[in-house]
Short mmCIF file of C-alpha atoms in Angstrom, two decimals:
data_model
loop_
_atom_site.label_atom_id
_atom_site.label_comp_id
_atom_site.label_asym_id
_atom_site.label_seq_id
_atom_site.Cartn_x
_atom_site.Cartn_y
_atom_site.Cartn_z
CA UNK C 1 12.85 0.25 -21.72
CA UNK C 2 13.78 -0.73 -24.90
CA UNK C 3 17.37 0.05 -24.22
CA UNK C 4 17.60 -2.52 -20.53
CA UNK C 5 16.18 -5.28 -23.40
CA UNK C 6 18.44 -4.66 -25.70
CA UNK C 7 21.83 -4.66 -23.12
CA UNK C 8 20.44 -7.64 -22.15
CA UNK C 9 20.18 -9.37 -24.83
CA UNK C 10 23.50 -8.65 -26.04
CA UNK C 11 24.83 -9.78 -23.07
CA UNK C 12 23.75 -13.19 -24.13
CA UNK C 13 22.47 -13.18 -27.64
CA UNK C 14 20.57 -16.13 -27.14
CA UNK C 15 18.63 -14.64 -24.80
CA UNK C 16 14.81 -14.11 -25.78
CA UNK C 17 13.43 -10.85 -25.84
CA UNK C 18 9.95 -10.69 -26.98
CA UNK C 19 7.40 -7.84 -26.95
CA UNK C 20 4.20 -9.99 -26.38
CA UNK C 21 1.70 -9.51 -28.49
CA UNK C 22 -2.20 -8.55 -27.61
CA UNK C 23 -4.13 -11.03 -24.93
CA UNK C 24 -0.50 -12.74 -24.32
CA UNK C 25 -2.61 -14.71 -21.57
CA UNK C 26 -4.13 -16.87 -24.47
CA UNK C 27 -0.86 -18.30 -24.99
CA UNK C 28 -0.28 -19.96 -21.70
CA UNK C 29 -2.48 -22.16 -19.34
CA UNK C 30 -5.51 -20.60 -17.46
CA UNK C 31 -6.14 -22.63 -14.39
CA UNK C 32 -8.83 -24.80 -14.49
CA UNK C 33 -9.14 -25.52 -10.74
CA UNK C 34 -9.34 -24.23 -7.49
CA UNK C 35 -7.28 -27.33 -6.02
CA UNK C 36 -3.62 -27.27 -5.92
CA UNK C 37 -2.18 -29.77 -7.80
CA UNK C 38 0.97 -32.08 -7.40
CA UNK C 39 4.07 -30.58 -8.10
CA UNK C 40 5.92 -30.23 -11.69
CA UNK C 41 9.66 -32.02 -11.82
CA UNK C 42 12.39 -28.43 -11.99
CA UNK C 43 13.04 -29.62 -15.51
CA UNK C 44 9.57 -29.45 -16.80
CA UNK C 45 8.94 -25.66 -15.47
CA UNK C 46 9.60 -22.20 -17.54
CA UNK C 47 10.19 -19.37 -16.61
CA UNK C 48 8.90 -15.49 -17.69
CA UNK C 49 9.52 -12.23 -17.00
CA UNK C 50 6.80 -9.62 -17.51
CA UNK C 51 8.03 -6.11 -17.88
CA UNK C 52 4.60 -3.56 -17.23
CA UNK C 53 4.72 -1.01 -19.17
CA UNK C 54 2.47 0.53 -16.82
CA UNK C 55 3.17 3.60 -14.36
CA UNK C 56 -0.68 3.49 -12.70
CA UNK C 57 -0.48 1.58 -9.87
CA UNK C 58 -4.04 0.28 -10.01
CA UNK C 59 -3.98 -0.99 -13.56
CA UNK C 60 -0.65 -3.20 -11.98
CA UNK C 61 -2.38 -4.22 -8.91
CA UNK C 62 -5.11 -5.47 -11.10
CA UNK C 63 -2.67 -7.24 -13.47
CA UNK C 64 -0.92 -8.91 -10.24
CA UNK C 65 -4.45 -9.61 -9.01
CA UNK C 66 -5.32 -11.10 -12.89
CA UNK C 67 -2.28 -13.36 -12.87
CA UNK C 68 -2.96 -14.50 -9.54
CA UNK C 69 -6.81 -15.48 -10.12
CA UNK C 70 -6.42 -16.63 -13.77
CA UNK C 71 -3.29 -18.46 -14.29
CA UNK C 72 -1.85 -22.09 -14.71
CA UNK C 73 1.74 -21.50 -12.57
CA UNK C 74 2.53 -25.60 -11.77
CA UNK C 75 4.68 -25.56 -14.65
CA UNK C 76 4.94 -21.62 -15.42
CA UNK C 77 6.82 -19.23 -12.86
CA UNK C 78 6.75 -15.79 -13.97
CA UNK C 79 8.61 -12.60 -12.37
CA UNK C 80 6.65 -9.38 -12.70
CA UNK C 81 8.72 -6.18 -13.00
CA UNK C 82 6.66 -2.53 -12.46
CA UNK C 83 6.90 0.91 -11.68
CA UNK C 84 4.25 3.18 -10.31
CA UNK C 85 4.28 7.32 -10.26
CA UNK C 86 4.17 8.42 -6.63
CA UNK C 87 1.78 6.49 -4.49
CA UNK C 88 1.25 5.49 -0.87
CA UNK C 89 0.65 1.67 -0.79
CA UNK C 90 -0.90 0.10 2.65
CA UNK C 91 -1.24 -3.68 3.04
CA UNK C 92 -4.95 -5.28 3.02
CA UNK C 93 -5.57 -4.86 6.69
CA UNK C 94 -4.10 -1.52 7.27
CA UNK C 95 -5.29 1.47 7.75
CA UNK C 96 -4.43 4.59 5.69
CA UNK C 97 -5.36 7.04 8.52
CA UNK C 98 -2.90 5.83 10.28
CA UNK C 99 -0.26 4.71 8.50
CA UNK C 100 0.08 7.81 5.95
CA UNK C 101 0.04 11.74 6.04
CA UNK C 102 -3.21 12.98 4.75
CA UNK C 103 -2.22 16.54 4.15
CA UNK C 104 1.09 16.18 2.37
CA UNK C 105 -0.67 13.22 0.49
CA UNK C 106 -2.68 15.33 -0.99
CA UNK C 107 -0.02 18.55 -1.32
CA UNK C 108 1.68 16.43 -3.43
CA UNK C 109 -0.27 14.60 -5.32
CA UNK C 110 0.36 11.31 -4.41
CA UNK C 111 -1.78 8.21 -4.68
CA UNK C 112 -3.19 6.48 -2.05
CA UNK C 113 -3.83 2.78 -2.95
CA UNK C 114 -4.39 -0.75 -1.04
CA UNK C 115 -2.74 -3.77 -2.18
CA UNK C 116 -4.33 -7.53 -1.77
CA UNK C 117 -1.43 -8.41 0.55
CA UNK C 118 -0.82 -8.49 4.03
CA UNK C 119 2.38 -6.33 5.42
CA UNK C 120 3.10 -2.88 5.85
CA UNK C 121 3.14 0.65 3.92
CA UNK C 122 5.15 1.22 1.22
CA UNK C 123 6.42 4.34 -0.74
CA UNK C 124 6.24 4.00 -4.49
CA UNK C 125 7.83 6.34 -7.02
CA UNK C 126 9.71 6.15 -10.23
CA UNK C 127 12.89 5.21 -8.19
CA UNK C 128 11.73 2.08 -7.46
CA UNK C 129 11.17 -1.20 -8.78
CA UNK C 130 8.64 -3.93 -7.45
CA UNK C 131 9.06 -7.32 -7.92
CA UNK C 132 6.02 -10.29 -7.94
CA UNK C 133 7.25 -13.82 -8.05
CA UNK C 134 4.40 -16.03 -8.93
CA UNK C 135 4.55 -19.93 -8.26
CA UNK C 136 1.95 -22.30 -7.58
CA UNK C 137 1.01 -22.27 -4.24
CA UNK C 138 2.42 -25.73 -2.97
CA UNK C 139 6.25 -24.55 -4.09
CA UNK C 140 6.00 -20.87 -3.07
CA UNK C 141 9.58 -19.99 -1.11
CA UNK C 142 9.50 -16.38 -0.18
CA UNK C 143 12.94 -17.16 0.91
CA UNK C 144 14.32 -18.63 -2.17
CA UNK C 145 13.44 -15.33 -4.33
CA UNK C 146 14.82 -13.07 -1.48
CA UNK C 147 17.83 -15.18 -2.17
CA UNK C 148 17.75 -14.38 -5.55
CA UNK C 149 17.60 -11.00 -4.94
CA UNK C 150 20.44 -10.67 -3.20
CA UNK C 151 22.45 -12.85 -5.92
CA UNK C 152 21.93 -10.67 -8.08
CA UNK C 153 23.06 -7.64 -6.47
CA UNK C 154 26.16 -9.41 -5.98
CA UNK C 155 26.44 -10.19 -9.23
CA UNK C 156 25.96 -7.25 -11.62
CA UNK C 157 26.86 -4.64 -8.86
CA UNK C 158 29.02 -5.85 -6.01
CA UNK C 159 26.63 -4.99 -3.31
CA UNK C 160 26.90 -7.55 -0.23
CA UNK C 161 23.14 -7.88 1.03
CA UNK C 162 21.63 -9.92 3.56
CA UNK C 163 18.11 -11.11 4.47
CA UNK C 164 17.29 -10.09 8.18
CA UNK C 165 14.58 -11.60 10.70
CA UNK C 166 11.97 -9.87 9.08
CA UNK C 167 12.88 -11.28 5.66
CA UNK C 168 13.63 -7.53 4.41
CA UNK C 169 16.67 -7.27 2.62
CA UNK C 170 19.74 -4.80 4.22
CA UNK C 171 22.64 -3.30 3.08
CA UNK C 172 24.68 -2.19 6.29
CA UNK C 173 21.61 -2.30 8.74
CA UNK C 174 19.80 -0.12 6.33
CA UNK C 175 16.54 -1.26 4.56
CA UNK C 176 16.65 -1.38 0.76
CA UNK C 177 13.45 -4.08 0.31
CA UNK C 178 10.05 -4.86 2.03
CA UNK C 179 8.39 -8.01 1.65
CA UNK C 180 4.85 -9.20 1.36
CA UNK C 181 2.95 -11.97 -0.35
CA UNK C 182 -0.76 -13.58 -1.53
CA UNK C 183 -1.13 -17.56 -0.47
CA UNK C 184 -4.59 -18.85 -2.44
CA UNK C 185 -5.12 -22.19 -3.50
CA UNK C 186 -3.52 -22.86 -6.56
CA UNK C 187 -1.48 -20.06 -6.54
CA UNK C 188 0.35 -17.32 -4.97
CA UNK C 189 2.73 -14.82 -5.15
CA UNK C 190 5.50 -12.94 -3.01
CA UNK C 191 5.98 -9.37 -4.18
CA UNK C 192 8.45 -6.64 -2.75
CA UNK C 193 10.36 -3.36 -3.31
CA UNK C 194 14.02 -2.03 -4.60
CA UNK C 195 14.47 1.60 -3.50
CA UNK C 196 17.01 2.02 -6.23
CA UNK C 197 17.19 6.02 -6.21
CA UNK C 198 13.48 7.14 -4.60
CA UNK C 199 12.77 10.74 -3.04
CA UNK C 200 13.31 10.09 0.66
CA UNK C 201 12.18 13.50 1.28
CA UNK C 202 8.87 12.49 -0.01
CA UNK C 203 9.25 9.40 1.52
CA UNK C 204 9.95 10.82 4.99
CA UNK C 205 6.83 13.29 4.66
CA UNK C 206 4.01 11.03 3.36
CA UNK C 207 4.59 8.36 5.93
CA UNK C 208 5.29 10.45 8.90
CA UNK C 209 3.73 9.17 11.62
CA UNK C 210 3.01 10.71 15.00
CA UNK C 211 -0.19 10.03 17.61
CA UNK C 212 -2.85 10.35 16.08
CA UNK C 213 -5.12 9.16 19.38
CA UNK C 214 -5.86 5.87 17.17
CA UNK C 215 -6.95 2.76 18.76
CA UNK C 216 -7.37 -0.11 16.36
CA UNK C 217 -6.37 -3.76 15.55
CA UNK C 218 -5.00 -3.21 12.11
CA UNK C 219 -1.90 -3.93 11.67
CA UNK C 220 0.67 -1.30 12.54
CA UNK C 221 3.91 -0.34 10.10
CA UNK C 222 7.44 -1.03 11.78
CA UNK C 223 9.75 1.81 10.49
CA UNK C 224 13.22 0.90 9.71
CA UNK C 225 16.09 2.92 8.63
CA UNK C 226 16.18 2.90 4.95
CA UNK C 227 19.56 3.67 1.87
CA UNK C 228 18.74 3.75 -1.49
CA UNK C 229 20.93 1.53 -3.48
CA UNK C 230 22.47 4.24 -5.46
CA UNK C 231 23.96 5.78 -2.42
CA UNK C 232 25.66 2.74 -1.58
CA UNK C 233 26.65 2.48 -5.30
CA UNK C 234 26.31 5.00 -8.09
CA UNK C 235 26.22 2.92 -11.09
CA UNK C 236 23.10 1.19 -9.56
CA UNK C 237 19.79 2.24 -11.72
CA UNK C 238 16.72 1.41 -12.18
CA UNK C 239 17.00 0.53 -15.62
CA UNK C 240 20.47 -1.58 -14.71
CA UNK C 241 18.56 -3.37 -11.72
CA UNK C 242 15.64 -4.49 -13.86
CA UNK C 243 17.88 -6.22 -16.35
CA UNK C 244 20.04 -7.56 -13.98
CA UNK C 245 16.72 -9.09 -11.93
CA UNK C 246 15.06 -10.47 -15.19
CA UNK C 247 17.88 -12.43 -16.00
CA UNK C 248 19.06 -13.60 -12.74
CA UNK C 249 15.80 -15.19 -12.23
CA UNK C 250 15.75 -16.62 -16.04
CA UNK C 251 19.43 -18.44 -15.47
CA UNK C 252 18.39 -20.15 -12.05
CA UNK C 253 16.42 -23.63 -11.44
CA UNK C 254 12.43 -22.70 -10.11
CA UNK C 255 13.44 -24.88 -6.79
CA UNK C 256 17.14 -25.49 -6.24
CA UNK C 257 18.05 -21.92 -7.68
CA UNK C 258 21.31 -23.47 -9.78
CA UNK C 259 23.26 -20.93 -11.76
CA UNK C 260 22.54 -22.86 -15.49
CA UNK C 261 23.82 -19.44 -17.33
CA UNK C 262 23.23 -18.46 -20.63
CA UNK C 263 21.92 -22.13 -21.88
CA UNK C 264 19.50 -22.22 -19.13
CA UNK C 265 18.24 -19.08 -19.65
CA UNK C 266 17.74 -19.35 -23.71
CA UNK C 267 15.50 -22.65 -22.77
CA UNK C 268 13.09 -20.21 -20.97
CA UNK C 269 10.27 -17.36 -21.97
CA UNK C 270 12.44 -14.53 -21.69
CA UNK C 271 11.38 -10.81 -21.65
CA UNK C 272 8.45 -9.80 -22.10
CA UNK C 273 6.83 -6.27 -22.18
CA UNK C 274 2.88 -6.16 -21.32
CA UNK C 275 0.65 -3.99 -21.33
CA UNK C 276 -1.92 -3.91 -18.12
CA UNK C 277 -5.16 -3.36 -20.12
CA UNK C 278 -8.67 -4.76 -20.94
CA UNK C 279 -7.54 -5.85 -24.51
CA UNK C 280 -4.55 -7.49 -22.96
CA UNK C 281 -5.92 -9.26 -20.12
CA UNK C 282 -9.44 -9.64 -20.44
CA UNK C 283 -11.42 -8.98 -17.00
CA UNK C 284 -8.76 -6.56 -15.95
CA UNK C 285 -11.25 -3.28 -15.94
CA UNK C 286 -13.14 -5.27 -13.28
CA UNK C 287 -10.31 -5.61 -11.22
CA UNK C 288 -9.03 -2.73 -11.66
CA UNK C 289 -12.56 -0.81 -10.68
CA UNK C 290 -11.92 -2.53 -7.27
CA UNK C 291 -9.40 -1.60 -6.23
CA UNK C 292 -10.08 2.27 -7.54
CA UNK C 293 -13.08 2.48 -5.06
CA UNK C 294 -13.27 4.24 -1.95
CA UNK C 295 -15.17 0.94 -0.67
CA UNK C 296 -11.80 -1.02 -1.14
CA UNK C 297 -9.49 1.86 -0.39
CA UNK C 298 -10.95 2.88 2.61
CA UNK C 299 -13.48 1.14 3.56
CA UNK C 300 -11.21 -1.82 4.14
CA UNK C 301 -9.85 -0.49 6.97
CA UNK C 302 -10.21 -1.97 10.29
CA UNK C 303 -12.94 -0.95 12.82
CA UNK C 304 -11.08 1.98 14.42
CA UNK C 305 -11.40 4.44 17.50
CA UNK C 306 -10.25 8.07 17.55
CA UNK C 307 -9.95 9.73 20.90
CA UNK C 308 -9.24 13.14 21.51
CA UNK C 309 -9.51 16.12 24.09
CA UNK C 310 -9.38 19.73 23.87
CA UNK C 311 -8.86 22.58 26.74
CA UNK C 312 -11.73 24.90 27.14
CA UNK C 313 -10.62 28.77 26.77
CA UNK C 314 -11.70 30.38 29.91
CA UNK C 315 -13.71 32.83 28.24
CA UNK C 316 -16.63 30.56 26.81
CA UNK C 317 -16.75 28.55 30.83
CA UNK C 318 -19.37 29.56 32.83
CA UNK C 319 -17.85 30.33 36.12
CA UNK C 320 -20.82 29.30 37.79
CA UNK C 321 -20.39 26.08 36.71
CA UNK C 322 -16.76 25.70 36.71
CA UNK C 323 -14.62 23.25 39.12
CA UNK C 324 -13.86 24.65 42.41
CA UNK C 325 -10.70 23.43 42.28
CA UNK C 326 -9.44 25.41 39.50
CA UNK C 327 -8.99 22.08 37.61
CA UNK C 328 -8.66 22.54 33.68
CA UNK C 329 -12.11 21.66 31.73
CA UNK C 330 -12.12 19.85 28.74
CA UNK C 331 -14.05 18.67 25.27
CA UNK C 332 -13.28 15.02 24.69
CA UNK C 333 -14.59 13.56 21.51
CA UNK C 334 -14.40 9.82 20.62
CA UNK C 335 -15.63 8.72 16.89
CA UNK C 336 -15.92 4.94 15.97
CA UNK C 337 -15.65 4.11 12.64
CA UNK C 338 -16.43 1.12 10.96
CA UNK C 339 -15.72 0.38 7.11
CA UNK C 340 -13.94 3.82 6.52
CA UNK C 341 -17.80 5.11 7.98
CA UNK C 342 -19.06 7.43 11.27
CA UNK C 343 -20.87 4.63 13.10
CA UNK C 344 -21.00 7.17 16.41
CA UNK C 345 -19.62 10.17 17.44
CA UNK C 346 -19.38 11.00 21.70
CA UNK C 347 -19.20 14.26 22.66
CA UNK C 348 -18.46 15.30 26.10
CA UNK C 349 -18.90 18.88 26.86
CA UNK C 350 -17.79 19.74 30.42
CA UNK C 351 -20.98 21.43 33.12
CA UNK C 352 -19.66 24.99 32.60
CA UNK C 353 -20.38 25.11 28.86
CA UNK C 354 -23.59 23.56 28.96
CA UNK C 355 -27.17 24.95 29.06
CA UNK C 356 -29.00 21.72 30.93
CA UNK C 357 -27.19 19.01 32.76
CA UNK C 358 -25.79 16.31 31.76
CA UNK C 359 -21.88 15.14 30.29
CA UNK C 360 -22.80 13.16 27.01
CA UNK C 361 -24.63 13.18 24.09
CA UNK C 362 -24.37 11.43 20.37
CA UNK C 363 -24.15 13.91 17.45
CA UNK C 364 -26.45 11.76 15.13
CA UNK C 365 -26.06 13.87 12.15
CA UNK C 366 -22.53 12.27 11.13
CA UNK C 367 -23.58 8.79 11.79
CA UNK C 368 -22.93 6.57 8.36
CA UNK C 369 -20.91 9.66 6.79
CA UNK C 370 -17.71 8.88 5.43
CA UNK C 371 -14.45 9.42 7.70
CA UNK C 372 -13.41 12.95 5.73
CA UNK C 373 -13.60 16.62 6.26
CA UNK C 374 -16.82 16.61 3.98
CA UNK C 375 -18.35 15.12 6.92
CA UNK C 376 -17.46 18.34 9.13
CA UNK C 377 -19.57 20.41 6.93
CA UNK C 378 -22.94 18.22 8.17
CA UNK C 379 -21.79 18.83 11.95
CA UNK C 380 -20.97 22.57 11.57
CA UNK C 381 -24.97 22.90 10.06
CA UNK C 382 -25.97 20.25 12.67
CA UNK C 383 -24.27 22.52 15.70
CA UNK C 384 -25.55 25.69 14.12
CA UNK C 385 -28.95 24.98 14.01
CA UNK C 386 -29.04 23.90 18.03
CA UNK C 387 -29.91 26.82 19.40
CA UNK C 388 -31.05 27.27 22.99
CA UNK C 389 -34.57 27.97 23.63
CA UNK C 390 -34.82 30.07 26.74
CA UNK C 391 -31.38 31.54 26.68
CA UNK C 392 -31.25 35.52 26.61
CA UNK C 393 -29.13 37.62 24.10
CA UNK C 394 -26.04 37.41 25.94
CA UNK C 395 -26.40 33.90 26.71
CA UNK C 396 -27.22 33.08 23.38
CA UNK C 397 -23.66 34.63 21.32
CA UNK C 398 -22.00 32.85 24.36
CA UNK C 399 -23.29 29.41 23.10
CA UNK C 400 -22.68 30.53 19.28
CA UNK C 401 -18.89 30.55 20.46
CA UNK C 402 -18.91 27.58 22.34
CA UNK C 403 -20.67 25.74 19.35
CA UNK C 404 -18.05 27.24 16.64
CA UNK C 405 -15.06 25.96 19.50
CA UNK C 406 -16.75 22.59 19.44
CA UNK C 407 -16.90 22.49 15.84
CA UNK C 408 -13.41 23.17 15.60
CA UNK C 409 -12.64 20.61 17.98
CA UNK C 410 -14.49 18.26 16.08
CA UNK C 411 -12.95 19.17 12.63
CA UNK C 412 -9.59 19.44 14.40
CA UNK C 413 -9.88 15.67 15.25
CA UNK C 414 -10.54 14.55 11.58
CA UNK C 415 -8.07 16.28 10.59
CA UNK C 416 -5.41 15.15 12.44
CA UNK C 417 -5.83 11.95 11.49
#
């Protein structure tokens, strides 16, 4: 890091790089209201770019968060630049059942963590770069810093970008930045991602999506086809991009975006490296603590259905019971969960595997469990312990089977999801 500050400073030796000292926030304004206030003339604003020095995700959500609650931005625009090791990233009203791939998630160690911010899933690792503009709410432009964005990739590498409908920034057709953003009252912020050189592989296999039997009202990823920038162009890095960011966003006007060059840009705050921590940024452990928790995690998600059905092998039906039209029988299991929690689990178990009559019944046992394979454990004791009171020997192994294939079934569902 030290080396992007110092090529960019001799670049334009005016420039200011500073390393910001502890509790940096006590040397600009903390906002003192809730109410937006009238805008600041373009001459009277300054501009900063923090530089995390941060690779936990949580500890830079809570700094974006901390900015975002805390600071006075109608005269202060800053530009946060961050990194995070590998992490899944779903937007506030997403769900991470759906949108991401348990299994490998957890094969590989990655992260799963929800941001404050509306929009879709996101792949983080150390090939890419995040961005955060922060403004005052009344002259936030998500447009205007996707501009900027593609400015300077023009400028430092060549690269011919464009903004598409969905205000994601292309190369070719091909995705190289997602967009999101925060509107609050004063502030807000518009964040988004620069796959610079990230594992697609990983990519590919964390947010692999197939049907999962879901039915929900959270809002749904679109997938797009996606380049990384050094494929496009192999002097692109990381490193290169951050500088290149920091001080295409310290040489243009807050509103009109003017090129002003290197005496613009010595008038401003300059670099800055900070450090995400409680000493820093006091209230940030709070913050942080959020958005660690399973409550916020998970238990954000959208109220969600999962629906699934499962053939019965011929050898647990009793052929007594059995269609007499040779029609298939089936399990079909429904769970509704509300708040990342089992609010009720259906279970339909077809004539021919069942003792009495009837097609329905609610497995109590998982009710207010947590949606996760821990909560299989309760059922598998639950459907153990139900055993049939007037059945003979015979009968009785056949309905061990047929509780162990409904088990299955049941553990089959959750984890498909």
């Amino acid at each position: 890091m030290a080396l992007v500050m110092k090529n960019a400073a001799s670049r334009f030796a005016s420039l200011r790089v500073v390393v910001a000292s502890r509790n940096p926030s006590a040397h600009y304004s903390v906002a003192s209201s809730k109410k937006a206030g009238q805008t600041a003339p373009e001459g009277e604003i300054k501009k900063s770019v923090f530089i995390s020095q941060s690779r936990d995700v949580f500890s830079n959500l809570a700094l974006e968060d901390w900015v975002y609650r805390n600071m006075d931005l109608t005269k202060h625009h800053i530009l946060m630049l961050w990194q995070n090791s590998p992490t899944v990233v779903v937007g506030r009203h997403q769900n991470p059942w759906l949108e991401a791939n348990p299994q490998v998630l957890a094969d590989k160690g990655v992260e799963v963590a929800r941001r404050n911010s509306g929009g879709g899933t996101v792949y983080h690792d150390s090939g890419n770069l995040n961005l955060t503009f922060f403004t005052s709410r009344d002259v936030y432009n998500r447009r205007r810093n996707l501009d900027l964005v593609t400015r300077a990739l023009f400028r430092e590498f060549n690269l011919r970008s464009q903004v598409n409908a969905r205000e994601d920034i292309v190369i070719n057709g091909n995705k190289i930045s997602g967009t999101a953003s925060k509107l609050g009252n004063p502030n807000a912020y518009h964040h988004c991602t620069i796959l610079v050189n990230v594992d697609k592989s990983i990519l590919h296999d964390t947010l692999c999506k197939h049907d999962k039997g879901i039915e929900t009202n959270a809002t749904v990823s679109v997938p797009s086809p996606t380049v990384n920038l050094q494929d496009v162009n192999p002097h692109v890095t990381v490193e290169k991009m951050l500088s290149s960011l920091g001080w295409e966003f310290l040489r243009s006007s807050p509103l009109s975006l003017q090129d002003g060059g290197m005496d613009y840009a010595s008038k401003q705050g300059g670099f800055q490296l900070v450090n995400p921590t409680e000493d820093w940024f006091p209230g940030l452990d709070k913050i942080r603590e959020e958005f660690v928790s399973w409550a916020w995690r998970f238990g954000k998600t959208p109220k969600f259905t999962v629906t699934r059905s499962f053939p019965v092998p011929g050898v647990l039906a009793r052929q007594s019971e059995a269609p007499s039209n040779g029609a298939a029988e089936e399990v079909a299991i429904s769970l509704e969960v509300v708040k990342g929690v089992i609010e009720d689990v259906t279970l339909r178990i077809p004539p021919s595997m069942m003792t009495a009559k009837g097609d329905a019944e609610v497995l109590t046992s998982l009710r207010g469990k947590r949606f996760c394979e821990s909560a299989m454990e309760i059922l598998g004791e639950s459907l153990g312990e139900s055993d049939a009171h007037h059945a003979s020997d015979q009968d009785h192994c056949s309905e061990s089977e047929g509780e162990r294939f409904v088990a299955d079934c049941m553990r089959q569902t959750m984890m498909a999801v």
